[in-house]
Short mmCIF file of C-alpha atoms in Angstrom, two decimals:
data_model
loop_
_atom_site.label_atom_id
_atom_site.label_comp_id
_atom_site.label_asym_id
_atom_site.label_seq_id
_atom_site.Cartn_x
_atom_site.Cartn_y
_atom_site.Cartn_z
CA MET A 122 0.00 0.00 0.00
CA LYS A 123 1.16 3.51 -0.84
CA ALA A 124 0.00 6.26 1.51
CA LEU A 125 0.05 10.05 1.62
CA ILE A 126 -0.01 11.95 4.90
CA ILE A 127 -0.56 15.69 4.83
CA ALA A 128 1.40 16.79 7.91
CA ALA A 129 0.33 20.06 9.51
CA HIS A 130 1.17 21.93 12.69
CA GLY A 131 -1.99 21.27 14.66
CA SER A 132 -3.95 23.84 16.59
CA ARG A 133 -5.87 24.21 19.80
CA LYS A 134 -8.60 25.61 17.56
CA LYS A 135 -10.79 22.75 16.36
CA GLU A 136 -11.82 24.54 13.14
CA SER A 137 -8.23 24.89 12.03
CA ASN A 138 -7.61 21.16 12.40
CA GLU A 139 -10.85 20.33 10.63
CA GLU A 140 -9.71 22.41 7.66
CA ILE A 141 -6.67 20.15 7.24
CA LEU A 142 -8.72 16.97 7.67
CA LYS A 143 -11.15 18.19 5.00
CA LEU A 144 -8.24 18.98 2.67
CA ALA A 145 -7.04 15.39 3.00
CA GLN A 146 -10.55 14.17 2.16
CA LYS A 147 -10.60 16.36 -0.96
CA VAL A 148 -7.19 15.09 -2.06
CA ALA A 149 -8.33 11.50 -1.51
CA LYS A 150 -11.25 12.04 -3.91
CA ILE A 151 -8.96 13.09 -6.76
CA ARG A 152 -8.74 10.10 -9.06
CA THR A 153 -5.45 10.97 -10.77
CA HIS A 154 -3.18 9.98 -7.88
CA ASP A 155 -1.86 6.52 -7.10
CA PHE A 156 -2.20 6.60 -3.32
CA ASP A 157 -4.22 3.88 -1.63
CA SER A 158 -4.64 6.05 1.45
CA VAL A 159 -4.69 9.82 1.99
CA SER A 160 -4.84 11.23 5.48
CA ALA A 161 -3.85 14.20 7.60
CA ALA A 162 -1.78 14.21 10.78
CA PHE A 163 -0.43 16.82 13.13
CA ILE A 164 2.81 17.62 14.89
CA GLN A 165 1.22 18.89 18.10
CA PHE A 166 -1.93 20.02 19.95
CA THR A 167 -4.33 17.54 18.34
CA GLU A 168 -4.74 14.06 16.98
CA PRO A 169 -3.91 12.13 15.02
CA LEU A 170 -0.26 12.83 15.68
CA LEU A 171 2.09 12.12 12.78
CA ALA A 172 3.89 9.27 14.54
CA ASP A 173 0.57 7.61 15.42
CA GLU A 174 -0.72 7.97 11.85
CA ILE A 175 2.46 6.34 10.54
CA ASP A 176 2.09 3.48 13.03
CA GLY A 177 -1.52 2.99 11.97
CA LEU A 178 -0.53 2.81 8.32
CA ALA A 179 2.20 0.32 9.20
CA GLU A 180 -0.46 -1.87 10.82
CA ARG A 181 -2.38 -1.67 7.54
CA ASN A 182 0.71 -2.94 5.69
CA ALA A 183 1.89 0.31 4.14
CA GLU A 184 5.00 -0.15 2.03
CA LYS A 185 5.55 3.47 1.03
CA ILE A 186 4.53 6.61 2.91
CA VAL A 187 4.87 10.12 1.51
CA VAL A 188 4.71 12.80 4.19
CA PHE A 189 3.81 16.19 2.70
CA PRO A 190 4.74 19.08 5.02
CA TYR A 191 1.79 21.48 4.85
CA PHE A 192 3.85 24.46 6.01
CA LEU A 193 4.61 27.78 4.32
CA GLY A 194 8.08 28.23 5.77
CA ALA A 195 10.97 25.99 6.76
CA GLY A 196 10.61 26.36 10.51
CA SER A 197 11.60 23.82 13.15
CA HIS A 198 8.73 21.45 12.34
CA VAL A 199 9.90 21.17 8.72
CA ILE A 200 13.63 21.16 9.43
CA LYS A 201 13.77 19.06 12.60
CA ASP A 202 10.52 17.63 13.91
CA ILE A 203 9.16 15.90 10.79
CA PRO A 204 12.55 14.38 9.87
CA ASP A 205 13.00 13.17 13.46
CA ILE A 206 9.52 11.59 13.51
CA ILE A 207 10.19 9.84 10.20
CA TYR A 208 13.63 8.69 11.33
CA ASP A 209 12.13 7.13 14.47
CA ALA A 210 9.31 5.59 12.42
CA GLY A 211 11.89 4.10 10.07
CA ASP A 212 13.49 2.36 13.05
CA ARG A 213 10.11 0.96 14.12
CA HIS A 214 9.04 0.05 10.58
CA PRO A 215 12.14 -0.73 8.47
CA HIS A 216 9.98 -2.32 5.75
CA ILE A 217 8.39 1.06 4.91
CA SER A 218 9.94 3.49 2.43
CA PHE A 219 9.44 7.13 3.46
CA SER A 220 9.57 10.22 1.24
CA VAL A 221 9.21 13.89 2.13
CA PRO A 222 8.64 16.33 -0.75
CA PRO A 223 9.33 20.06 -0.34
CA HIS A 224 7.03 21.88 2.04
CA LEU A 225 4.10 23.89 0.66
CA GLY A 226 5.95 27.20 0.57
CA ARG A 227 8.73 25.70 -1.57
CA LEU A 228 6.55 24.09 -4.21
CA ALA A 229 7.37 25.03 -7.76
CA GLY A 230 4.72 27.39 -9.07
CA ILE A 231 3.37 28.52 -5.70
CA GLU A 232 3.96 32.10 -6.79
CA HIS A 233 1.63 31.58 -9.78
CA LEU A 234 -1.04 30.07 -7.58
CA ILE A 235 -0.88 33.14 -5.33
CA ILE A 236 -1.10 35.58 -8.25
CA ASP A 237 -3.95 33.61 -9.85
CA GLU A 238 -5.90 33.78 -6.61
CA VAL A 239 -5.27 37.41 -5.66
CA SER A 240 -5.96 38.59 -9.23
CA LYS A 241 -9.62 37.75 -8.59
CA TYR A 242 -9.89 40.62 -6.08
#
């Protein structure tokens, strides 16, 4: 099984977390991807925590997990926390291949997405 986890900060504000969970549901409905599972997980303040989501996917026999950092900037969660969580998960689940693409703010074309959106106003 190939899985995608959208990894976000997590908030004490329920609505903020629900926004990320709904994003994962929208991504899951897109038929052009080859992921068997799409979910969201958080670094802190709410569940599911990223490490727990990885463990759950391991129990479901995941072979490859892509963790997409849903962050605008390369702060400590992107630079340290997510890599540390994945490193530890790799020790627990050596049969799983992990990948981490660039975080949201570093995606190629993000500047065009911003201009396309703000041009509507």
